[in-house]
Coordinates of N, CA and C in Angstrom, one line a residue:
Chain A
E266 N 15.6 14.3 -1.8 CA 14.6 13.1 -1.1 C 13.2 13.3 -1.7
V267 N 12.8 11.8 -1.8 CA 11.7 12.0 -2.2 C 10.3 12.4 -1.1
Q268 N 9.5 13.3 -2.1 CA 8.7 13.4 -1.4 C 7.2 13.2 -2.0
L269 N 6.0 13.0 -1.4 CA 4.9 12.8 -1.8 C 3.6 13.8 -1.2
V270 N 3.2 14.4 -1.7 CA 2.2 15.6 -1.2 C 1.0 15.4 -1.7
E271 N -0.1 14.8 -1.2 CA -1.6 14.8 -1.3 C -2.2 16.2 -0.8
S272 N -3.5 16.6 -1.7 CA -4.0 17.7 -1.8 C -5.5 17.3 -2.1
G273 N -6.4 17.9 -1.8 CA -7.7 17.9 -2.4 C -8.6 17.1 -1.6
G274 N -8.5 16.5 -0.2 CA -9.3 16.0 0.8 C -10.1 17.3 0.9
G275 N -11.3 16.4 1.4 CA -12.6 16.9 2.3 C -13.6 16.6 2.7
L276 N -14.7 17.2 2.9 CA -16.1 16.9 3.5 C -16.6 17.1 1.6
V277 N -17.5 15.7 1.4 CA -18.4 16.1 0.1 C -19.9 15.2 0.4
Q278 N -20.7 15.7 -0.1 CA -21.8 14.4 0.1 C -22.1 13.5 -0.8
P279 N -22.8 12.3 -0.4 CA -23.1 11.4 -0.8 C -23.3 11.5 -2.9
G280 N -22.8 11.2 -3.9 CA -22.9 11.2 -4.8 C -22.0 12.4 -5.5
G281 N -21.3 13.1 -4.5 CA -20.4 14.1 -5.3 C -19.2 13.6 -5.7
S282 N -18.3 14.7 -6.2 CA -17.1 14.3 -6.9 C -15.7 15.4 -5.7
L283 N -14.9 14.7 -6.3 CA -13.6 15.2 -5.6 C -12.4 15.1 -6.4
R284 N -11.8 15.8 -6.5 CA -10.1 15.2 -7.3 C -9.1 15.4 -5.9
L285 N -8.1 14.5 -6.0 CA -7.4 14.2 -5.0 C -6.1 14.7 -6.6
S286 N -5.0 15.3 -5.9 CA -3.7 15.3 -6.5 C -2.3 15.4 -5.5
C287 N -1.5 14.8 -5.8 CA -0.1 13.9 -5.4 C 0.8 15.0 -6.0
A288 N 1.4 16.0 -5.5 CA 3.2 16.7 -6.1 C 4.0 15.7 -5.9
A289 N 4.8 15.1 -6.6 CA 6.0 14.4 -6.5 C 7.2 15.2 -6.8
S290 N 8.2 15.1 -5.9 CA 9.6 15.7 -5.7 C 10.5 14.7 -5.6
G291 N 11.8 15.1 -5.8 CA 12.7 14.0 -5.8 C 13.6 12.9 -6.4
F292 N 12.4 12.9 -6.9 CA 12.8 11.6 -8.5 C 12.4 12.0 -9.8
I293 N 13.1 10.9 -10.6 CA 12.4 11.2 -11.8 C 10.8 10.5 -11.8
F294 N 9.7 11.4 -11.9 CA 8.4 11.1 -11.3 C 7.9 10.2 -13.0
S295 N 8.5 10.9 -14.4 CA 8.0 10.0 -15.1 C 8.6 8.4 -15.2
S296 N 9.3 8.4 -14.1 CA 9.7 6.9 -14.8 C 9.4 5.8 -13.9
Y297 N 8.2 6.0 -13.0 CA 7.9 5.7 -12.2 C 6.7 5.3 -12.0
W298 N 5.7 3.9 -11.9 CA 4.2 3.7 -11.8 C 4.0 4.4 -10.8
M299 N 2.8 4.7 -10.2 CA 2.1 5.0 -9.3 C 1.0 4.7 -8.5
H300 N 0.6 4.3 -7.2 CA -0.6 3.9 -7.1 C -1.5 4.7 -6.2
W301 N -2.5 4.7 -6.0 CA -3.5 5.0 -4.5 C -3.9 4.1 -3.9
V302 N -3.3 4.0 -2.4 CA -3.9 3.5 -1.7 C -4.8 4.0 -1.0
R303 N -6.0 3.2 0.2 CA -6.8 4.1 0.9 C -6.8 3.4 2.3
Q304 N -7.3 4.1 3.4 CA -7.3 3.5 4.8 C -8.5 4.3 5.5
A305 N -10.1 3.7 5.6 CA -11.0 4.2 6.5 C -10.6 4.2 8.1
P306 N -11.3 5.3 8.3 CA -10.7 5.5 10.1 C -10.8 4.1 10.7
G307 N -9.6 4.0 11.2 CA -9.6 2.8 12.3 C -9.9 1.0 11.6
K308 N -9.3 1.1 10.0 CA -9.5 -0.1 9.2 C -7.8 -0.4 8.7
G309 N -8.0 -1.2 7.7 CA -7.0 -1.7 7.2 C -6.9 -0.8 6.3
L310 N -5.5 -1.4 5.1 CA -5.0 -0.9 3.9 C -6.0 -1.4 2.7
V311 N -6.3 -0.4 1.5 CA -7.1 -1.0 0.6 C -6.8 -0.4 -0.5
W312 N -6.1 -1.2 -1.5 CA -5.5 -1.0 -2.7 C -6.8 -0.1 -3.7
V313 N -6.4 1.0 -3.9 CA -7.4 1.4 -5.1 C -7.0 1.3 -6.7
S314 N -5.8 1.8 -7.0 CA -5.7 1.9 -8.7 C -4.0 2.2 -8.7
R315 N -3.6 2.1 -9.9 CA -2.3 2.3 -10.2 C -2.6 2.7 -11.7
I316 N -1.2 3.3 -12.2 CA -1.3 3.7 -13.3 C 0.2 3.6 -13.6
S317 N 0.4 3.5 -15.1 CA 1.8 3.1 -15.4 C 2.6 4.3 -15.6
S318 N 4.0 4.7 -16.0 CA 4.6 5.4 -16.0 C 4.4 6.7 -17.4
D319 N 4.2 6.1 -18.3 CA 3.7 7.2 -19.1 C 1.9 7.2 -19.1
G320 N 0.8 6.2 -18.0 CA 0.0 6.9 -18.4 C -1.0 6.2 -19.0
S321 N -0.5 5.3 -19.7 CA -1.3 4.4 -20.8 C -1.9 3.2 -20.4
S322 N -1.5 2.9 -19.5 CA -2.2 1.4 -18.7 C -2.8 2.0 -17.2
T323 N -3.8 1.4 -16.8 CA -4.9 2.0 -15.3 C -5.6 0.8 -15.1
T324 N -5.4 0.5 -13.8 CA -6.3 -0.8 -12.9 C -6.6 -0.2 -12.1
Y325 N -8.0 -0.7 -11.3 CA -8.9 -0.6 -10.6 C -9.4 -1.3 -9.5
A326 N -9.6 -1.2 -8.4 CA -9.9 -1.8 -7.7 C -11.8 -2.2 -8.1
D327 N -11.8 -3.3 -8.1 CA -13.7 -3.4 -8.3 C -14.4 -2.7 -7.5
S328 N -14.5 -2.4 -6.2 CA -15.2 -1.4 -6.0 C -15.1 0.4 -5.9
V329 N -14.3 0.9 -6.7 CA -14.0 2.2 -7.4 C -14.3 2.0 -9.1
K330 N -13.8 0.6 -9.6 CA -14.3 0.7 -11.1 C -15.3 1.6 -11.9
G331 N -15.2 2.3 -12.5 CA -16.4 2.9 -13.5 C -16.5 4.3 -12.1
R332 N -16.1 4.9 -11.5 CA -16.5 5.9 -10.7 C -15.2 6.6 -10.2
F333 N -13.7 5.7 -10.4 CA -12.7 6.9 -10.1 C -12.1 6.6 -11.2
T334 N -10.8 8.0 -11.5 CA -10.1 7.9 -12.4 C -8.9 8.1 -12.2
I335 N -8.0 7.6 -12.5 CA -6.1 7.8 -12.0 C -5.8 8.3 -13.1
S336 N -4.9 9.4 -13.0 CA -4.1 9.8 -14.0 C -3.2 10.3 -13.5
R337 N -2.4 11.3 -14.3 CA -0.9 11.9 -14.2 C -0.6 12.6 -15.6
D338 N 0.0 13.8 -14.5 CA 0.7 14.7 -15.6 C 2.5 15.0 -15.6
N339 N 3.1 14.2 -16.2 CA 4.4 13.9 -16.1 C 5.3 15.5 -15.9
A340 N 4.6 16.2 -17.1 CA 5.1 17.6 -16.7 C 5.3 18.0 -16.0
K341 N 4.4 18.4 -15.0 CA 4.1 18.6 -13.6 C 4.1 18.0 -12.6
N342 N 4.6 16.7 -12.4 CA 5.1 15.9 -11.6 C 4.1 15.5 -10.6
T343 N 2.6 15.3 -10.7 CA 1.5 15.2 -10.2 C 0.8 13.8 -10.8
L344 N 0.3 13.2 -9.7 CA -0.5 12.1 -9.9 C -2.2 12.8 -9.5
Y345 N -2.8 12.0 -10.2 CA -4.4 12.2 -10.0 C -5.5 11.4 -9.6
L346 N -6.4 11.5 -9.0 CA -7.1 10.4 -8.5 C -8.9 11.7 -8.8
Q347 N -9.7 11.3 -9.7 CA -10.6 12.1 -9.8 C -12.0 10.7 -9.3
M348 N -12.4 11.1 -8.2 CA -13.5 10.4 -7.7 C -14.9 10.9 -7.8
N349 N -15.9 10.4 -8.5 CA -16.9 10.6 -8.6 C -18.3 9.6 -7.9
S350 N -19.2 10.1 -8.1 CA -20.1 9.3 -7.3 C -20.0 8.6 -6.2
L351 N -19.3 9.4 -5.1 CA -18.8 9.3 -3.9 C -19.9 8.7 -3.0
R352 N -19.4 7.7 -2.1 CA -20.5 6.7 -1.1 C -19.6 6.8 -0.2
A353 N -20.7 6.7 1.1 CA -20.2 7.0 2.5 C -19.0 6.1 2.8
E354 N -18.9 4.6 2.1 CA -17.8 3.8 2.2 C -16.7 4.0 1.9
D355 N -17.1 5.2 0.6 CA -15.3 5.6 0.0 C -14.6 6.7 1.0
T356 N -14.9 6.8 2.4 CA -14.9 7.9 3.8 C -13.3 6.8 3.6
A357 N -12.3 7.5 3.8 CA -10.9 7.4 3.9 C -9.9 8.1 3.9
V358 N -8.9 8.0 4.2 CA -7.3 8.8 4.0 C -6.7 8.1 3.1
Y359 N -6.5 8.8 1.9 CA -6.1 8.5 0.7 C -4.8 8.6 0.7
Y360 N -3.9 7.7 0.5 CA -2.1 7.9 0.3 C -1.6 7.3 -1.5
C361 N -1.0 8.5 -1.4 CA -0.4 8.6 -3.0 C 0.9 7.7 -2.7
V362 N 1.2 6.2 -3.7 CA 2.3 5.8 -3.2 C 3.2 5.4 -4.6
R363 N 4.5 5.6 -4.6 CA 5.4 5.2 -5.4 C 6.2 3.9 -5.3
I364 N 6.2 2.9 -6.3 CA 6.7 1.7 -6.0 C 8.5 1.5 -5.6
Y365 N 8.7 0.6 -5.2 CA 10.1 0.4 -4.9 C 10.7 0.0 -6.4
C366 N 12.0 0.7 -6.4 CA 12.8 0.1 -7.4 C 14.4 0.2 -6.7
T367 N 15.4 -0.9 -7.0 CA 16.5 -1.0 -6.9 C 17.2 -1.7 -7.8
N368 N 18.4 -1.3 -8.1 CA 19.4 -1.7 -8.8 C 18.8 -1.9 -10.2
G369 N 18.0 -1.2 -10.6 CA 17.4 -0.8 -12.0 C 16.4 -1.5 -11.9
D370 N 16.2 -2.6 -11.1 CA 14.8 -3.2 -11.3 C 13.8 -2.7 -10.6
C371 N 12.5 -2.8 -11.1 CA 11.7 -2.0 -10.3 C 10.5 -3.0 -9.6
Y372 N 9.7 -3.2 -8.5 CA 8.5 -3.9 -8.2 C 7.3 -3.3 -8.3
N373 N 6.5 -3.5 -9.1 CA 5.0 -2.9 -8.8 C 4.4 -2.9 -8.0
E374 N 4.3 -4.2 -7.0 CA 3.8 -4.2 -6.0 C 4.4 -4.1 -4.9
G375 N 5.6 -3.6 -4.4 CA 6.1 -3.3 -3.4 C 6.0 -1.7 -3.1
F376 N 5.3 -1.4 -2.2 CA 5.1 0.4 -2.4 C 6.1 0.9 -1.3
H377 N 6.9 1.4 -1.7 CA 8.2 1.8 -1.2 C 7.8 3.2 -0.3
Y378 N 7.3 4.5 -1.3 CA 7.2 5.6 -0.8 C 5.8 6.1 -0.4
W379 N 5.1 6.5 0.8 CA 4.0 7.4 0.6 C 4.0 8.3 1.2
G380 N 3.2 9.1 0.6 CA 2.7 10.4 1.2 C 1.9 10.7 2.3
Q381 N 1.6 11.9 2.8 CA 0.9 11.3 4.2 C -0.3 11.5 4.2
G382 N -0.9 11.3 3.2 CA -2.1 11.0 3.0 C -3.5 12.6 3.4
T383 N -4.2 12.3 2.2 CA -5.3 13.1 2.3 C -6.4 12.7 2.8
L384 N -7.4 13.2 3.8 CA -8.9 12.6 4.2 C -9.8 13.0 3.6
V385 N -10.5 12.1 3.0 CA -11.9 12.2 2.2 C -13.0 11.7 3.2
T386 N -13.9 12.5 3.2 CA -15.2 12.2 3.9 C -16.6 12.4 3.4
V387 N -17.0 11.1 3.0 CA -18.2 11.5 2.4 C -19.5 11.4 3.2
S388 N -20.2 12.5 3.4 CA -21.3 12.5 4.4 C -22.1 13.6 4.1
S389 N -23.3 13.5 4.5 CA -24.5 14.2 4.3 C -24.8 15.4 5.9
Chain B
Q268 N -12.4 -9.3 -5.4 CA -11.4 -9.4 -4.4 C -11.6 -9.5 -2.8
S269 N -11.4 -10.8 -2.2 CA -11.2 -10.8 -0.7 C -10.0 -10.3 -0.3
A270 N -10.1 -9.4 0.9 CA -9.2 -9.4 1.4 C -8.2 -10.8 2.1
L271 N -6.9 -10.6 2.1 CA -6.1 -11.9 2.5 C -6.4 -12.0 4.1
T272 N -6.1 -13.4 4.6 CA -6.7 -13.4 6.1 C -5.0 -13.5 6.9
Q273 N -5.3 -12.4 7.8 CA -4.1 -12.2 8.8 C -4.7 -12.6 10.5
P274 N -4.0 -12.6 11.2 CA -4.5 -13.0 12.4 C -4.7 -11.6 12.9
A275 N -5.8 -11.1 13.8 CA -6.2 -9.8 14.2 C -5.0 -9.7 15.2
S276 N -4.5 -10.4 15.9 CA -3.3 -9.6 17.0 C -2.5 -10.7 17.1
V277 N -1.1 -10.7 17.5 CA 0.2 -11.6 18.0 C 0.9 -10.7 18.9
S278 N 1.2 -11.2 19.8 CA 2.0 -11.0 21.1 C 3.5 -11.4 21.1
G279 N 4.3 -10.8 21.7 CA 5.7 -11.4 22.2 C 6.2 -10.8 23.0
S280 N 7.3 -11.4 23.8 CA 8.3 -10.7 24.9 C 9.3 -10.2 24.3
P281 N 9.7 -8.8 24.4 CA 11.3 -8.5 24.2 C 12.5 -9.5 23.9
G282 N 12.8 -9.7 23.0 CA 14.0 -10.8 22.6 C 13.5 -11.9 21.9
Q283 N 11.9 -12.4 21.9 CA 11.4 -13.7 21.3 C 11.3 -13.3 19.7
S284 N 10.8 -14.4 18.9 CA 10.6 -14.0 17.6 C 9.0 -14.3 17.7
I285 N 8.3 -13.8 16.4 CA 7.1 -13.9 16.5 C 6.8 -14.3 15.0
T286 N 5.5 -14.9 14.3 CA 5.3 -15.0 12.8 C 4.0 -14.6 13.0
I287 N 3.8 -13.8 11.5 CA 2.4 -13.3 11.4 C 2.2 -13.7 9.8
S288 N 1.2 -14.8 9.9 CA 0.4 -15.3 8.6 C -0.5 -14.5 8.1
C289 N -0.4 -15.0 6.6 CA -1.0 -14.4 5.8 C -1.5 -15.4 4.4
T290 N -2.7 -15.7 4.7 CA -3.3 -16.4 3.7 C -4.3 -16.0 2.8
G291 N -3.9 -16.3 1.5 CA -4.7 -16.2 0.4 C -5.3 -17.3 -0.7
T292 N -5.1 -17.2 -1.7 CA -5.3 -18.1 -2.7 C -4.5 -18.4 -3.8
S293 N -5.1 -19.4 -4.5 CA -3.7 -19.8 -5.7 C -4.0 -18.7 -6.7
S294 N -4.9 -17.7 -6.3 CA -4.9 -16.6 -7.5 C -3.9 -15.3 -7.2
D295 N -3.9 -15.5 -6.2 CA -3.0 -14.2 -5.4 C -1.8 -14.7 -4.7
V296 N -1.8 -14.9 -3.4 CA -0.4 -15.7 -2.7 C 0.2 -16.8 -3.2
G297 N -0.6 -17.8 -3.6 CA 0.0 -19.2 -3.6 C 0.5 -18.6 -5.6
G298 N -0.2 -17.7 -6.1 CA 0.4 -17.9 -7.7 C 1.1 -17.1 -8.2
Y299 N 1.7 -16.4 -7.0 CA 2.7 -15.2 -7.7 C 3.5 -14.8 -6.5
N300 N 4.9 -14.7 -6.7 CA 6.0 -14.2 -5.7 C 5.8 -12.4 -5.5
Y301 N 4.5 -12.2 -5.4 CA 4.5 -10.7 -5.3 C 3.9 -10.3 -4.3
V302 N 4.2 -10.9 -2.9 CA 3.8 -10.6 -1.7 C 5.0 -9.4 -0.9
S303 N 4.3 -8.4 -0.3 CA 5.4 -7.6 0.4 C 4.4 -7.6 1.8
W304 N 5.3 -7.1 2.8 CA 4.7 -6.9 4.0 C 5.2 -5.4 4.6
Y305 N 4.1 -4.6 5.4 CA 4.1 -3.2 5.4 C 4.0 -2.9 7.3
Q306 N 4.8 -2.3 7.7 CA 4.6 -2.0 9.4 C 4.0 -0.6 9.3
Q307 N 3.1 -0.8 10.2 CA 2.5 1.1 10.6 C 2.2 0.9 11.7
H308 N 2.7 2.3 12.3 CA 2.8 2.4 13.5 C 1.5 3.7 13.5
P309 N 1.0 4.0 14.6 CA -0.3 4.9 14.6 C -0.2 6.5 14.4
G310 N -0.9 6.7 13.4 CA -0.8 8.1 12.8 C 0.0 8.3 11.9
K311 N 0.8 7.1 11.3 CA 2.0 7.2 10.4 C 1.7 6.4 9.4
A312 N 2.2 7.1 8.0 CA 1.8 6.0 6.8 C 3.0 4.3 7.1
P313 N 2.4 3.8 6.1 CA 2.9 2.8 6.3 C 4.2 2.4 5.9
K314 N 5.4 1.2 6.3 CA 6.6 1.6 5.9 C 7.1 0.0 5.3
L315 N 7.5 -0.2 4.2 CA 7.7 -1.2 3.2 C 8.8 -2.0 4.1
M316 N 8.6 -3.3 4.3 CA 9.2 -4.0 5.1 C 10.2 -5.3 4.6
I317 N 9.3 -5.8 3.5 CA 9.6 -6.8 2.7 C 8.8 -6.7 1.5
Y318 N 9.2 -7.2 0.1 CA 8.8 -7.2 -1.0 C 9.2 -8.7 -1.7
V319 N 8.8 -9.0 -2.3 CA 8.8 -10.1 -3.3 C 8.9 -11.0 -2.5
V320 N 8.5 -11.5 -1.5 CA 8.1 -12.6 -0.5 C 9.2 -12.3 0.7
S321 N 10.3 -12.4 0.1 CA 11.3 -12.4 1.5 C 12.6 -11.5 1.2
N322 N 12.6 -10.3 0.1 CA 13.6 -9.3 0.2 C 13.0 -8.0 0.9
R323 N 14.3 -7.7 1.7 CA 14.1 -6.4 2.3 C 14.8 -5.2 1.9
P324 N 14.5 -3.9 2.1 CA 14.4 -2.9 1.5 C 15.7 -2.4 2.2
S325 N 16.5 -1.1 1.5 CA 17.5 -1.0 2.2 C 17.3 -0.1 3.3
G326 N 17.8 -0.5 4.3 CA 17.7 0.1 5.3 C 16.4 -0.3 6.8
V327 N 16.0 -1.7 6.4 CA 15.2 -2.5 7.0 C 16.0 -3.5 7.9
S328 N 15.6 -3.6 8.8 CA 16.7 -4.6 9.9 C 16.4 -5.9 9.5
N329 N 17.6 -6.7 9.2 CA 17.6 -8.0 9.1 C 17.0 -9.0 10.2
R330 N 16.2 -8.5 11.3 CA 15.7 -8.8 12.2 C 14.0 -9.2 11.5
F331 N 13.9 -8.6 10.5 CA 12.3 -9.2 9.7 C 13.0 -10.0 8.4
S332 N 11.8 -10.6 8.1 CA 11.8 -12.0 7.3 C 11.3 -12.6 6.8
G333 N 10.6 -12.8 5.4 CA 9.5 -13.2 5.2 C 9.9 -14.5 4.3
S334 N 8.4 -15.1 3.9 CA 8.6 -16.6 3.6 C 7.2 -16.6 2.9
K335 N 6.7 -17.9 2.3 CA 5.9 -18.4 1.7 C 5.8 -20.0 1.1
S336 N 4.3 -20.6 1.5 CA 4.5 -21.7 1.4 C 3.3 -21.9 0.9
G337 N 2.9 -22.4 -0.5 CA 1.8 -22.3 -0.8 C 0.8 -21.6 -0.8
N338 N -0.2 -21.0 -0.3 CA -1.1 -20.1 -0.6 C -1.1 -19.3 0.6
T339 N -0.1 -19.8 1.9 CA 0.5 -18.4 2.7 C 1.4 -18.0 3.1
A340 N 2.0 -16.9 2.8 CA 3.1 -15.9 3.5 C 3.2 -15.9 4.7
S341 N 4.3 -16.0 5.3 CA 4.8 -15.1 6.8 C 5.6 -14.4 6.7
L342 N 5.5 -13.3 8.0 CA 6.6 -12.4 8.1 C 6.8 -12.9 9.5
T343 N 8.4 -12.7 10.0 CA 9.2 -13.4 10.8 C 9.8 -12.4 11.3
I344 N 9.8 -12.1 12.7 CA 10.4 -10.9 13.3 C 11.2 -11.5 14.6
S345 N 12.9 -11.6 14.5 CA 13.2 -11.9 15.3 C 13.8 -11.1 16.7
G346 N 14.1 -11.1 18.0 CA 14.6 -10.2 18.3 C 13.9 -9.3 18.8
L347 N 12.5 -9.2 19.4 CA 11.8 -8.3 19.0 C 11.7 -7.5 19.9
Q348 N 11.8 -6.2 19.7 CA 11.9 -4.8 20.2 C 10.6 -4.0 20.5
A349 N 10.9 -3.2 21.1 CA 9.5 -2.3 21.8 C 8.9 -1.8 20.6
E350 N 9.7 -1.0 19.8 CA 9.8 -0.1 18.5 C 9.0 -1.0 17.5
D351 N 8.7 -2.2 17.9 CA 8.5 -3.2 16.8 C 6.8 -3.3 16.9
E352 N 6.3 -2.8 18.3 CA 4.7 -2.4 18.1 C 4.5 -2.0 17.3
A353 N 3.3 -2.2 16.5 CA 2.6 -1.9 15.1 C 1.4 -2.6 14.6
D354 N 0.8 -2.3 13.7 CA 0.3 -2.9 13.0 C 0.7 -3.5 11.6
Y355 N 0.8 -4.6 11.4 CA 1.3 -5.2 9.9 C 0.6 -5.8 9.0
Y356 N 0.8 -5.2 8.0 CA -0.1 -5.7 6.6 C 0.7 -6.5 5.7
C357 N 0.3 -7.5 5.1 CA 0.9 -8.4 4.1 C -0.5 -8.0 2.6
S358 N 0.3 -7.7 1.6 CA -0.5 -7.7 0.2 C 0.1 -8.9 -1.0
S359 N -0.7 -8.7 -1.6 CA 0.1 -9.7 -3.0 C -0.9 -8.8 -4.3
Y360 N -0.1 -9.3 -5.3 CA -0.6 -9.4 -7.0 C -1.7 -10.3 -6.7
T361 N -3.0 -10.0 -7.7 CA -3.5 -11.0 -8.2 C -3.6 -11.5 -9.5
S362 N -4.5 -12.3 -9.9 CA -4.6 -12.4 -11.1 C -5.5 -12.1 -11.8
S363 N -5.9 -11.0 -11.2 CA -7.0 -9.6 -12.3 C -6.5 -8.3 -12.2
S364 N -4.6 -8.9 -12.1 CA -4.0 -7.7 -11.8 C -4.0 -6.7 -10.9
T365 N -4.4 -7.1 -10.3 CA -4.7 -5.9 -9.0 C -3.9 -6.4 -7.6
V366 N -4.0 -5.7 -7.0 CA -3.5 -6.0 -5.6 C -4.5 -5.9 -4.6
V367 N -3.7 -6.8 -3.6 CA -5.2 -6.9 -2.4 C -4.2 -7.0 -0.9
F368 N -4.8 -6.6 -0.1 CA -4.1 -6.4 1.6 C -4.9 -7.7 2.2
G369 N -4.1 -7.8 3.3 CA -4.7 -8.4 4.0 C -5.4 -7.7 5.0
G370 N -6.1 -8.2 6.0 CA -6.8 -6.9 7.1 C -6.0 -6.3 8.2
G371 N -4.4 -7.0 8.2 CA -3.7 -6.2 9.6 C -4.0 -7.3 10.4
T372 N -2.6 -6.9 11.3 CA -2.2 -7.9 12.5 C -1.5 -6.5 13.6
K373 N -2.3 -6.9 14.5 CA -1.7 -5.7 15.4 C -0.8 -6.5 16.7
L374 N 0.3 -6.0 16.7 CA 1.7 -6.6 17.2 C 1.6 -5.8 18.6
T375 N 1.9 -6.2 19.7 CA 1.9 -6.2 20.9 C 3.2 -7.0 21.5
V376 N 4.5 -5.5 22.2 CA 5.4 -6.2 22.4 C 5.0 -6.1 24.0
L377 N 4.8 -7.4 24.7 CA 4.6 -7.5 26.6 C 5.8 -7.2 27.0

């Protein structure tokens, strides 16, 4: 069974930093591109970042570029999101997401498995 | 990157069909066949319902179908059921190699 378990969320002051982790199990983690998606309380989904299966390629939303860094440790089956210079508008539930693959084909924009999310609150 | 445009709410009676639209630009929806749809019940993580415009992941009911014309994608739910009541989001790959979501549509089953 595929499982994605996020951790590391919490309350942080504006300008502070936080590192989120996502522990993956039930699949060959090193074979899949992974994403982070966030959702502010009562608001819609917002894509944050993605990373290739080997970690060599990363992409970010403009709103977090230069402040957030996505990374992975395939030996530990873990995805990370380092968040620096946090702002109030970064307050959200952050989801770790695995893409959809079927019959040997993978679809980088189909977000199949989602974690339960971890809440990040940026406030003084 | 601006969010894709979805109606804030739609409604329908059990057994009816409804369609949710998702309008973007030639830089996202219109330029690529990488449109997905998600269902989200309150307090739950989203669920993938449609990928690459019109494909259903295994386990998703065939009452859900997707299509695209120009810069607008659509999700149709036929034979509406009470459990379909949820928020629905579209998403698309973009020319900036990013992903953009729609603002979400609240479906009410009357």
